[in-house]
Amino acid sequence: MEQLMLAPAEGLTGAEAEARRRRGEANTAVQGGSRGYAEILRTNVFSFFNLILFTIGAALLVLGRYSDALISVGLGLINAVLSAAQEIRAKRKLDRLQLLDRAGVLVVRDGRETEVAPDRVVRGDVLRVRPGDQIVVDGPLLDGGRLEADESLLTGESDPVVKHPGDDLRSGSLCVAGDGHQLARDVGVHSYAGRLTTEARRATTDRTPLQRSIEFIVRLVMALTVLMSGAILAQAALEGFSVLRVVQITAVLSGLVPYGLFFLIALAYTAGAVRIARSGALVQQVNAVESMTSVDVICTDKTGTLTTGQLVLEEIVPLGDHEYGEAAGALGGLAHNATTPNVTAMAIAGSLGGPVWRVRDEVPFSSSLRWSGLVAEEGTWVLGAPDALAGRLPRPVPATEITDRTGRGLRVLLLARAADPEGGLRDAAGRPGLPVLEPVALAVLADEVRPEVAAAVARFRDDGVELKVLSGDDPRTVAAIAARAGITGDEPVTGAVLDDLDDAALDRLVARTGVFGRVAPEHKERIVRSLRRQGRYVAMVGDGVNDARALKKAHVGVAMRSGSAVTRDVADIVLVEDDFSALSPAQYEGRRIINGIGISLYVFLARVASQGLVILSVTMLGLSFPYSPTQVGLTLFTVGIPTVFLTFWAKPTPPDPHLARNLVRFVVPASVVTATFGTAIYAVFYTLVMHGFGSGRAPERIIHEFERTTGLIYGVDADFTEASATILAQTGLSTFFCFASFLLILFLAPRSRVFAAWTAPTGDKRPSWLVLGLMVAFGAVLCVPVLWQYFGLMGPSKPVFFVVLPMLILWYLTLTVVFRLRLFDRLLGLENPD
């Protein structure tokens, strides 16, 4: 390598390059990085929850109970397909991710320059680098070269960096000026771009607080169900139940587990993603909609996020005896007549008009010169950094005029004119050189802050969300831009300070600091890690590759559409209009989702607890099992449809901070009262039928009805009496439970004071119409033979009607008194603290 550093040698021969490629030393694109398809399918389909359902379904299939098996495993399959499809979609996006483009590059092979694809470059190759070329490997610039590299994609530093012989050129940067040869030292996965790509491809998924809460509830219910199943199955074994009956009981008990909550969350996330897409935010990870609601700190890059990446002319300050008009005209002339304008010239040209000059010579701006100039018939004009021009000025520019503005994060340039009107901008050898200059004015430019940022920052601050700025630019400039956006804090900190800090010291510094400048990608990642260690819920907003690692480490990664493809691919949310304020609707929808799922939890858990109590009570009374697997499908009416509508109708108010406590306050009395009435109804019907058939006093028409419903023949089939008692009791119980579940919705979302025993009236008519529609739908189930036979019920029956209707009225009155007087709150010590 030292020999190659001395002079751009002839490079490798074709044979040497081929040998190195076979040894694995080629600049091969990064492959893989995420989980394979087989692993994704295996973990999603055969999850802990689904295995239980699939085992029961397999047993039912063996026993020929096809409809029961379909109900037992159908929901598990839907959840598995949804989760697997989402992860596969994310995997395909990550696997396509590449930091480097695939344009050809020039390498020196066999003593001559040859264009090859980037993946054909090998370690030890000598590459020719020209303006506009992307650097595809890591390695030093060789002797005889000098160029400027734009590393903003990697570091966030907006100004090009001058590279001298021996300086490293990093893959992923762009040559913007100069020319030279580079030695390929680190290639493929070992290069800087390769390492960044590997990090970006690593699959990381955070479960949101709501997802963790739902999973805990499901596991808790599952544990209680397993304990209850053990007791009931032990009793079944002692009483000599058939294998079919044991499997059916197990299927019913497993149906108590609210798997539908996962499906409901997926639907709510999808609907929320569609809503906020209309506001300019594309959701790529669906749980990010809800996750935004939990965010309490937002870390953001500066260039491209807080600012547009463009400069604007802030002011013109004439110096000495010069007039504003003269200075403005000269600035406009420089900007409009430049043949290779940079961002500064374009910003000036956008603010000022300019005359047409007859240009005789031009020196374009470069980072090494730090000035540009034109020689025209109207004079020789120069625009550059004050310190770069200071050596050619007869008198210094007042320091306060410059420092006051640079301290506010503004960019100050000096406009000067050659003292000799005939003076040029080159020396005798034709190299750029400055003549004696006369200062004319200061041109003050500022980064253009996005117009929506200040209002968005104010809204986040009002919601208790803290903002921190992490940028690769100068800390003073970053602090000034942050202040203009409304983000304030302690003195800004440079990334170099973070290198010597352990985790504890870093946590203390990050907690009190709002602005970080000159930070590298690894610094941004460490800051996000620090915030997570402190229990903060972090969103990271960025647009460059230098932000990708921090985006993946944050709970929510947000990218600008105009940013790099790598950043967009790893982000959870993409702001398609580059509008920072589009995050507010995401929080809005997140609140709607949390509140909607919260209401659904009341309905789900009330159903689970009520049915569980009925099963225990009926079993303790020594009666037949109160449900069949097909009757579990009635939860479509009592839970499935209602919760979908209630979730979508929820209002985006702040989430209930006492949700767990209020769930207990509602679910316990609702389930106890409902289970008490349900058990009584089941026992009455079961006992009446057993007593009537057993004594031989049953009316002839009742016997014919049971024969038609059960398929058994009275006096021939030995189990006719028990089967008839069971089906009538199950019909009465299911009818009562369905109508009680419908009315329970009105307690949760009352339109008027009639049902406002639990909460205040909402005035919303939609829940009332939903309840009416559900009652009509269930009435159709009881009246249509195909439907009531499918669900294992009896058809329309007067005894059921005359018992269930009065019990529903008593149930409503009892529950109203319990809620209004807060009887269970007092019993459990859960009265409101206020």
CSV table of C-alpha atoms in Angstrom, one decimal, residues 88-508:
chain,number,residue,atom,x,y,z
A,88,ILE,CA,-42.4,-10.5,4.3
A,89,ARG,CA,-43.3,-7.1,2.8
A,90,ALA,CA,-40.7,-5.4,5.1
A,91,LYS,CA,-38.1,-8.1,4.4
A,92,ARG,CA,-38.4,-7.6,0.6
A,93,LYS,CA,-37.9,-3.9,1.0
A,94,LEU,CA,-34.9,-4.3,3.3
A,95,ASP,CA,-33.3,-6.9,1.0
A,96,ARG,CA,-33.5,-4.5,-2.0
A,97,LEU,CA,-31.8,-1.8,0.0
A,98,GLN,CA,-28.4,-0.6,-1.4
A,99,LEU,CA,-26.5,2.6,-0.5
A,100,LEU,CA,-24.4,2.6,-3.7
A,101,ASP,CA,-25.7,3.0,-7.2
A,102,ARG,CA,-24.6,0.6,-9.9
A,103,ALA,CA,-23.1,3.0,-12.4
A,104,GLY,CA,-19.8,2.0,-13.9
A,105,VAL,CA,-16.4,3.1,-12.4
A,106,LEU,CA,-12.9,3.5,-13.9
A,107,VAL,CA,-10.2,1.2,-12.7
A,108,VAL,CA,-6.6,1.0,-13.8
A,109,ARG,CA,-6.0,-2.6,-15.1
A,110,ASP,CA,-3.0,-3.6,-17.1
A,111,GLY,CA,-1.7,0.0,-17.2
A,112,ARG,CA,-4.9,1.5,-18.8
A,113,GLU,CA,-8.2,2.7,-17.5
A,114,THR,CA,-11.1,0.4,-17.9
A,115,GLU,CA,-14.8,0.9,-17.0
A,116,VAL,CA,-16.2,-2.0,-14.8
A,117,ALA,CA,-19.3,-2.5,-12.7
A,118,PRO,CA,-18.8,-1.6,-9.0
A,119,ASP,CA,-19.0,-5.2,-7.9
A,120,ARG,CA,-16.1,-6.1,-10.2
A,121,VAL,CA,-13.7,-3.9,-8.2
A,122,VAL,CA,-11.4,-5.9,-6.0
A,123,ARG,CA,-9.2,-5.1,-3.0
A,124,GLY,CA,-6.0,-3.4,-4.3
A,125,ASP,CA,-7.5,-1.9,-7.4
A,126,VAL,CA,-6.6,1.7,-8.3
A,127,LEU,CA,-9.7,3.7,-9.2
A,128,ARG,CA,-9.9,6.9,-11.2
A,129,VAL,CA,-12.2,9.5,-9.4
A,130,ARG,CA,-13.7,12.4,-11.3
A,131,PRO,CA,-16.3,15.1,-10.6
A,132,GLY,CA,-19.7,13.5,-10.4
A,133,ASP,CA,-18.4,10.0,-9.5
A,134,GLN,CA,-19.7,8.2,-6.5
A,135,ILE,CA,-17.0,6.7,-4.3
A,136,VAL,CA,-17.7,2.9,-4.2
A,137,VAL,CA,-14.9,1.6,-1.9
A,138,ASP,CA,-13.0,2.9,1.1
A,139,GLY,CA,-9.3,3.8,0.7
A,140,PRO,CA,-6.8,6.7,0.5
A,141,LEU,CA,-6.4,9.3,-2.2
A,142,LEU,CA,-3.1,8.6,-3.9
A,143,ASP,CA,-0.3,11.1,-4.7
A,144,GLY,CA,-1.0,13.6,-7.4
A,145,GLY,CA,-4.7,13.9,-6.6
A,146,ARG,CA,-6.7,16.6,-4.9
A,147,LEU,CA,-10.5,16.7,-4.8
A,148,GLU,CA,-13.6,17.7,-2.9
A,149,ALA,CA,-16.0,15.1,-1.5
A,150,ASP,CA,-19.6,15.7,-0.6
A,151,GLU,CA,-20.1,13.5,2.5
A,152,SER,CA,-23.5,14.9,3.5
A,153,LEU,CA,-25.2,11.6,2.7
A,154,LEU,CA,-22.9,9.9,5.3
A,155,THR,CA,-22.2,12.5,8.0
A,156,GLY,CA,-24.8,15.3,7.6
A,157,GLU,CA,-22.1,17.9,7.0
A,158,SER,CA,-23.4,20.1,4.3
A,159,ASP,CA,-20.1,21.6,3.0
A,160,PRO,CA,-17.8,19.6,0.7
A,161,VAL,CA,-14.6,18.3,2.4
A,162,VAL,CA,-11.2,18.9,0.7
A,163,LYS,CA,-9.3,15.6,0.3
A,164,HIS,CA,-5.5,15.6,0.0
A,165,PRO,CA,-3.2,12.7,-0.8
A,166,GLY,CA,-3.3,10.2,2.0
A,167,ASP,CA,-6.8,11.2,3.1
A,168,ASP,CA,-9.5,8.5,3.2
A,169,LEU,CA,-12.3,8.6,0.7
A,170,ARG,CA,-15.3,6.8,2.1
A,171,SER,CA,-17.8,4.8,0.0
A,172,GLY,CA,-21.1,6.5,-0.4
A,173,SER,CA,-19.6,10.0,-0.7
A,174,LEU,CA,-19.6,12.0,-4.0
A,175,CYS,CA,-16.8,13.7,-5.8
A,176,VAL,CA,-17.9,17.2,-6.6
A,177,ALA,CA,-14.6,18.8,-7.7
A,178,GLY,CA,-11.1,17.8,-8.5
A,179,ASP,CA,-9.5,14.6,-9.8
A,180,GLY,CA,-7.4,11.8,-8.5
A,181,HIS,CA,-6.8,8.1,-8.0
A,182,GLN,CA,-7.9,6.0,-5.1
A,183,LEU,CA,-6.6,2.8,-3.7
A,184,ALA,CA,-9.4,0.2,-2.9
A,185,ARG,CA,-8.5,-0.9,0.6
A,186,ASP,CA,-11.9,-1.9,2.1
A,187,VAL,CA,-14.5,-3.4,-0.3
A,188,GLY,CA,-17.9,-5.1,-0.1
A,189,VAL,CA,-19.3,-5.7,3.4
A,190,HIS,CA,-16.0,-4.3,4.9
A,191,SER,CA,-16.5,-0.8,3.4
A,192,TYR,CA,-18.2,2.0,5.1
A,193,ALA,CA,-21.2,1.8,2.8
A,194,GLY,CA,-21.3,-2.0,3.3
A,195,ARG,CA,-21.4,-1.7,7.0
A,196,LEU,CA,-24.1,0.9,6.9
A,197,THR,CA,-26.2,-1.2,4.5
A,198,THR,CA,-25.8,-4.3,6.8
A,199,GLU,CA,-27.0,-2.2,9.8
A,200,ALA,CA,-29.9,-0.8,7.9
A,201,ARG,CA,-31.0,-4.2,6.7
A,202,ARG,CA,-31.1,-5.7,10.1
A,203,ALA,CA,-34.8,-6.4,10.9
A,204,THR,CA,-35.9,-4.6,14.1
A,205,THR,CA,-39.6,-4.4,15.2
A,206,ASP,CA,-40.7,-2.9,18.5
A,207,ARG,CA,-44.0,-3.9,20.0
A,208,THR,CA,-46.0,-0.9,21.0
A,209,PRO,CA,-47.4,-0.4,24.5
A,210,LEU,CA,-50.9,-1.3,23.3
A,211,GLN,CA,-49.6,-4.5,21.7
A,212,ARG,CA,-47.7,-5.5,24.9
A,213,SER,CA,-50.8,-4.8,27.0
A,214,ILE,CA,-53.0,-6.9,24.7
A,215,GLU,CA,-50.5,-9.7,24.7
A,216,PHE,CA,-50.4,-9.6,28.5
A,217,ILE,CA,-54.2,-9.7,28.7
A,218,VAL,CA,-54.4,-12.7,26.3
A,219,ARG,CA,-51.7,-14.6,28.2
A,220,LEU,CA,-53.5,-13.9,31.5
A,221,VAL,CA,-56.8,-15.1,30.1
A,222,MET,CA,-55.1,-18.1,28.6
A,223,ALA,CA,-53.5,-19.1,31.9
A,224,LEU,CA,-56.9,-18.8,33.7
A,225,THR,CA,-58.5,-20.8,30.9
A,226,VAL,CA,-56.0,-23.6,31.2
A,227,LEU,CA,-56.5,-23.8,34.9
A,228,MET,CA,-60.3,-23.9,34.4
A,229,SER,CA,-59.9,-26.4,31.6
A,230,GLY,CA,-57.9,-28.7,33.8
A,231,ALA,CA,-60.6,-28.8,36.5
A,232,ILE,CA,-63.5,-29.3,34.0
A,233,LEU,CA,-61.7,-32.0,32.0
A,234,ALA,CA,-60.8,-33.8,35.2
A,235,GLN,CA,-64.5,-33.9,36.1
A,236,ALA,CA,-65.3,-35.0,32.6
A,237,ALA,CA,-62.9,-37.9,32.8
A,238,LEU,CA,-64.4,-39.0,36.1
A,239,GLU,CA,-67.9,-38.9,34.7
A,240,GLY,CA,-66.8,-40.9,31.6
A,241,PHE,CA,-67.3,-38.3,28.9
A,242,SER,CA,-66.5,-39.4,25.3
A,243,VAL,CA,-63.4,-38.3,23.5
A,244,LEU,CA,-65.5,-36.2,21.2
A,245,ARG,CA,-67.1,-34.4,24.2
A,246,VAL,CA,-63.8,-33.7,25.8
A,247,VAL,CA,-62.4,-32.2,22.6
A,248,GLN,CA,-65.6,-30.1,22.1
A,249,ILE,CA,-65.3,-28.8,25.7
A,250,THR,CA,-61.6,-27.9,25.1
A,251,ALA,CA,-62.5,-26.1,21.9
A,252,VAL,CA,-65.1,-24.0,23.7
A,253,LEU,CA,-62.7,-23.2,26.6
A,254,SER,CA,-60.0,-22.1,24.1
A,255,GLY,CA,-62.6,-19.9,22.5
A,256,LEU,CA,-62.6,-17.8,25.6
A,257,VAL,CA,-59.1,-16.5,24.7
A,258,PRO,CA,-59.7,-13.1,22.9
A,259,TYR,CA,-57.6,-13.8,19.9
A,260,GLY,CA,-59.8,-11.5,17.9
A,261,LEU,CA,-58.1,-8.5,19.6
A,262,PHE,CA,-55.0,-9.1,17.5
A,263,PHE,CA,-57.1,-9.1,14.3
A,264,LEU,CA,-59.0,-6.0,15.6
A,265,ILE,CA,-55.7,-4.1,16.2
A,266,ALA,CA,-54.5,-5.0,12.6
A,267,LEU,CA,-57.7,-3.6,11.2
A,268,ALA,CA,-57.5,-0.4,13.3
A,269,TYR,CA,-53.8,0.1,12.3
A,270,THR,CA,-54.7,-0.3,8.6
A,271,ALA,CA,-57.6,2.2,8.8
A,272,GLY,CA,-55.4,4.7,10.7
A,273,ALA,CA,-52.7,4.3,8.1
A,274,VAL,CA,-55.1,5.1,5.3
A,275,ARG,CA,-56.4,8.2,7.2
A,276,ILE,CA,-53.0,9.8,7.8
A,277,ALA,CA,-51.9,9.0,4.2
A,278,ARG,CA,-54.3,11.7,3.2
A,279,SER,CA,-52.3,14.1,5.4
A,280,GLY,CA,-49.0,13.3,3.7
A,281,ALA,CA,-47.6,10.5,5.9
A,282,LEU,CA,-47.1,7.1,4.4
A,283,VAL,CA,-47.1,4.4,7.0
A,284,GLN,CA,-44.7,1.5,6.3
A,285,GLN,CA,-44.9,-0.2,9.7
A,286,VAL,CA,-48.6,-0.3,10.6
A,287,ASN,CA,-48.1,-0.2,14.4
A,288,ALA,CA,-46.3,3.1,14.0
A,289,VAL,CA,-49.6,4.9,13.9
A,290,GLU,CA,-50.4,3.9,17.5
A,291,SER,CA,-46.7,4.2,18.5
A,292,MET,CA,-46.6,7.9,17.7
A,293,THR,CA,-49.1,8.5,20.5
A,294,SER,CA,-46.6,7.2,23.1
A,295,VAL,CA,-43.7,9.3,21.7
A,296,ASP,CA,-42.5,11.8,24.4
A,297,VAL,CA,-39.2,12.9,22.6
A,298,ILE,CA,-38.5,13.5,19.0
A,299,CYS,CA,-34.9,13.6,17.7
A,300,THR,CA,-34.5,15.3,14.3
A,301,ASP,CA,-31.8,16.0,11.8
A,302,LYS,CA,-31.5,19.7,10.7
A,303,THR,CA,-30.8,19.8,7.0
A,304,GLY,CA,-33.7,18.5,5.0
A,305,THR,CA,-36.0,18.1,8.0
A,306,LEU,CA,-36.1,21.4,10.0
A,307,THR,CA,-34.7,23.2,6.9
A,308,THR,CA,-35.4,22.8,3.2
A,309,GLY,CA,-31.7,22.4,2.4
A,310,GLN,CA,-31.8,25.7,0.5
A,311,LEU,CA,-30.3,29.1,1.4
A,312,VAL,CA,-32.2,32.4,1.4
A,313,LEU,CA,-30.7,35.9,1.3
A,314,GLU,CA,-31.4,37.3,4.7
A,315,GLU,CA,-29.9,40.8,4.3
A,316,ILE,CA,-27.3,43.0,2.5
A,317,VAL,CA,-25.0,45.2,4.7
A,318,PRO,CA,-23.2,47.9,2.7
A,319,LEU,CA,-19.7,48.7,3.9
A,320,GLY,CA,-17.9,52.1,3.9
A,321,ASP,CA,-19.3,54.6,1.5
A,322,HIS,CA,-21.0,52.1,-0.7
A,323,GLU,CA,-24.8,52.2,-1.3
A,324,TYR,CA,-27.3,49.3,-1.0
A,325,GLY,CA,-28.3,49.6,-4.6
A,326,GLU,CA,-24.7,49.2,-5.8
A,327,ALA,CA,-24.2,46.2,-3.6
A,328,ALA,CA,-27.5,44.5,-4.6
A,329,GLY,CA,-26.8,45.1,-8.3
A,330,ALA,CA,-23.3,43.6,-8.1
A,331,LEU,CA,-24.6,40.6,-6.1
A,332,GLY,CA,-27.3,40.0,-8.6
A,333,GLY,CA,-24.9,40.3,-11.5
A,334,LEU,CA,-22.5,37.7,-9.9
A,335,ALA,CA,-25.3,35.3,-9.3
A,336,HIS,CA,-27.1,35.6,-12.7
A,337,ASN,CA,-23.9,35.6,-14.8
A,338,ALA,CA,-22.2,32.6,-13.2
A,339,THR,CA,-22.0,29.7,-15.6
A,340,THR,CA,-21.5,27.1,-12.8
A,341,PRO,CA,-23.7,28.5,-10.0
A,342,ASN,CA,-23.6,26.9,-6.5
A,343,VAL,CA,-26.4,26.9,-3.9
A,344,THR,CA,-25.2,30.4,-2.7
A,345,ALA,CA,-25.5,31.9,-6.2
A,346,MET,CA,-28.9,30.3,-6.7
A,347,ALA,CA,-30.2,31.7,-3.4
A,348,ILE,CA,-29.0,35.2,-4.3
A,349,ALA,CA,-30.4,34.9,-7.8
A,350,GLY,CA,-33.8,33.9,-6.3
A,351,SER,CA,-33.9,37.1,-4.3
A,352,LEU,CA,-32.3,39.6,-6.6
A,353,GLY,CA,-32.5,40.6,-10.2
A,354,GLY,CA,-29.2,41.2,-12.1
A,355,PRO,CA,-27.9,42.9,-15.2
A,356,VAL,CA,-26.4,40.9,-18.1
A,357,TRP,CA,-22.6,41.3,-18.0
A,358,ARG,CA,-20.1,40.6,-20.8
A,359,VAL,CA,-17.9,38.1,-18.8
A,360,ARG,CA,-14.2,37.7,-19.8
A,361,ASP,CA,-13.2,35.3,-17.1
A,362,GLU,CA,-14.7,33.3,-14.3
A,363,VAL,CA,-13.4,31.4,-11.2
A,364,PRO,CA,-16.1,29.1,-9.9
A,365,PHE,CA,-16.4,28.5,-6.2
A,366,SER,CA,-14.5,25.6,-4.6
A,367,SER,CA,-14.0,24.5,-1.0
A,368,SER,CA,-10.3,25.0,-1.3
A,369,LEU,CA,-10.5,28.6,-2.5
A,370,ARG,CA,-13.7,29.5,-0.5
A,371,TRP,CA,-14.4,32.3,-3.0
A,372,SER,CA,-15.7,32.8,-6.6
A,373,GLY,CA,-15.4,35.7,-9.0
A,374,LEU,CA,-16.2,37.2,-12.3
A,375,VAL,CA,-14.1,39.5,-14.6
A,376,ALA,CA,-16.4,41.6,-16.7
A,377,GLU,CA,-16.4,44.9,-18.5
A,378,GLU,CA,-18.3,46.3,-15.4
A,379,GLY,CA,-15.3,45.4,-13.2
A,380,THR,CA,-13.8,42.4,-11.3
A,381,TRP,CA,-16.1,41.2,-8.5
A,382,VAL,CA,-15.4,38.5,-5.8
A,383,LEU,CA,-17.7,36.9,-3.3
A,384,GLY,CA,-16.3,34.7,-0.6
A,385,ALA,CA,-15.7,33.9,3.1
A,386,PRO,CA,-14.4,37.1,4.9
A,387,ASP,CA,-11.3,35.3,6.3
A,388,ALA,CA,-10.4,34.0,2.8
A,389,LEU,CA,-10.4,37.5,1.4
A,390,ALA,CA,-9.0,39.3,4.4
A,391,GLY,CA,-5.4,39.1,3.2
A,392,ARG,CA,-6.1,41.1,0.1
A,393,LEU,CA,-8.1,43.9,1.8
A,394,PRO,CA,-6.5,47.3,2.6
A,395,ARG,CA,-8.5,47.5,5.9
A,396,PRO,CA,-10.3,44.8,7.9
A,397,VAL,CA,-14.0,44.5,7.9
A,398,PRO,CA,-15.5,45.4,11.4
A,399,ALA,CA,-15.5,42.1,13.3
A,400,THR,CA,-18.7,42.8,15.1
A,401,GLU,CA,-20.6,43.0,11.8
A,402,ILE,CA,-19.6,39.4,11.1
A,403,THR,CA,-19.6,37.7,14.6
A,404,ASP,CA,-23.0,39.1,15.6
A,405,ARG,CA,-24.5,37.3,12.6
A,406,THR,CA,-22.5,34.1,12.6
A,407,GLY,CA,-23.4,33.8,16.3
A,408,ARG,CA,-27.0,33.6,15.2
A,409,GLY,CA,-26.3,30.7,12.8
A,410,LEU,CA,-26.2,32.9,9.7
A,411,ARG,CA,-23.8,32.5,6.8
A,412,VAL,CA,-21.8,35.7,6.1
A,413,LEU,CA,-20.0,36.3,2.8
A,414,LEU,CA,-18.0,39.3,1.7
A,415,LEU,CA,-18.7,41.1,-1.6
A,416,ALA,CA,-15.5,42.9,-2.9
A,417,ARG,CA,-14.3,44.6,-6.0
A,418,ALA,CA,-10.8,44.7,-7.4
A,419,ALA,CA,-9.1,48.0,-6.6
A,420,ASP,CA,-7.6,48.0,-10.1
A,421,PRO,CA,-10.5,47.9,-12.6
A,422,GLU,CA,-8.3,46.1,-15.0
A,423,GLY,CA,-7.2,43.5,-12.4
A,424,GLY,CA,-7.8,39.8,-13.1
A,425,LEU,CA,-8.4,36.7,-11.0
A,426,ARG,CA,-5.4,34.6,-12.1
A,427,ASP,CA,-1.6,34.7,-11.7
A,428,ALA,CA,0.9,34.5,-14.4
A,429,ALA,CA,0.6,30.7,-14.5
A,430,GLY,CA,-3.2,30.9,-15.0
A,431,ARG,CA,-4.0,29.7,-11.5
A,432,PRO,CA,-6.8,31.4,-9.5
A,433,GLY,CA,-5.4,34.3,-7.4
A,434,LEU,CA,-6.9,37.4,-5.7
A,435,PRO,CA,-5.9,41.0,-6.6
A,436,VAL,CA,-6.0,43.8,-4.1
A,437,LEU,CA,-9.7,44.1,-3.1
A,438,GLU,CA,-12.1,46.8,-1.9
A,439,PRO,CA,-14.9,45.6,0.5
A,440,VAL,CA,-18.3,46.6,-0.8
A,441,ALA,CA,-20.9,44.7,1.3
A,442,LEU,CA,-21.7,41.7,3.4
A,443,ALA,CA,-24.2,39.2,2.0
A,444,VAL,CA,-26.0,37.4,4.9
A,445,LEU,CA,-27.6,34.1,4.1
A,446,ALA,CA,-29.7,31.7,6.2
A,447,ASP,CA,-30.8,28.1,5.9
A,448,GLU,CA,-34.5,28.2,4.9
A,449,VAL,CA,-36.6,26.8,7.8
A,450,ARG,CA,-39.6,24.9,6.6
A,451,PRO,CA,-42.6,27.1,7.0
A,452,GLU,CA,-44.7,24.5,8.9
A,453,VAL,CA,-41.9,23.5,11.4
A,454,ALA,CA,-42.5,26.2,14.0
A,455,ALA,CA,-46.2,25.5,14.4
A,456,ALA,CA,-45.6,21.8,14.5
A,457,VAL,CA,-42.9,22.2,17.2
A,458,ALA,CA,-45.3,24.4,19.2
A,459,ARG,CA,-48.0,21.7,19.0
A,460,PHE,CA,-45.6,19.0,20.1
A,461,ARG,CA,-44.4,21.1,23.0
A,462,ASP,CA,-48.0,21.7,24.1
A,463,ASP,CA,-48.5,17.9,24.1
A,464,GLY,CA,-45.5,17.4,26.3
A,465,VAL,CA,-43.2,16.1,23.6
A,466,GLU,CA,-39.6,17.2,23.9
A,467,LEU,CA,-37.5,17.9,20.7
A,468,LYS,CA,-33.8,17.4,20.2
A,469,VAL,CA,-31.7,18.3,17.1
A,470,LEU,CA,-28.9,16.0,16.0
A,471,SER,CA,-26.9,17.4,13.1
A,472,GLY,CA,-23.5,17.0,11.4
A,473,ASP,CA,-23.2,20.8,11.0
A,474,ASP,CA,-21.5,23.3,13.2
A,475,PRO,CA,-23.2,23.4,16.7
A,476,ARG,CA,-23.7,27.1,16.7
A,477,THR,CA,-25.4,27.0,13.3
A,478,VAL,CA,-27.6,24.1,14.5
A,479,ALA,CA,-28.5,25.9,17.7
A,480,ALA,CA,-29.5,29.0,15.8
A,481,ILE,CA,-31.7,27.1,13.4
A,482,ALA,CA,-33.2,25.2,16.3
A,483,ALA,CA,-34.0,28.5,18.0
A,484,ARG,CA,-35.7,29.8,14.9
A,485,ALA,CA,-37.8,26.6,14.9
A,486,GLY,CA,-38.8,27.1,18.5
A,487,ILE,CA,-36.4,24.4,20.0
A,488,THR,CA,-34.4,25.7,22.9
A,489,GLY,CA,-32.2,24.1,25.5
A,490,ASP,CA,-28.8,24.2,27.2
A,491,GLU,CA,-25.6,25.0,25.3
A,492,PRO,CA,-25.1,22.9,22.2
A,493,VAL,CA,-22.8,19.9,22.4
A,494,THR,CA,-20.4,18.5,19.8
A,495,GLY,CA,-20.2,14.9,18.9
A,496,ALA,CA,-16.5,14.7,19.9
A,497,VAL,CA,-17.6,15.3,23.6
A,498,LEU,CA,-19.7,12.1,23.5
A,499,ASP,CA,-16.7,9.8,22.6
A,500,ASP,CA,-15.2,10.0,26.1
A,501,LEU,CA,-18.4,9.5,28.1
A,502,ASP,CA,-19.6,6.2,29.6
A,503,ASP,CA,-23.3,5.4,29.5
A,504,ALA,CA,-24.2,7.0,32.8
A,505,ALA,CA,-22.5,10.3,31.9
A,506,LEU,CA,-24.0,10.2,28.5
A,507,ASP,CA,-27.5,9.7,29.9
A,508,ARG,CA,-27.1,12.8,32.1
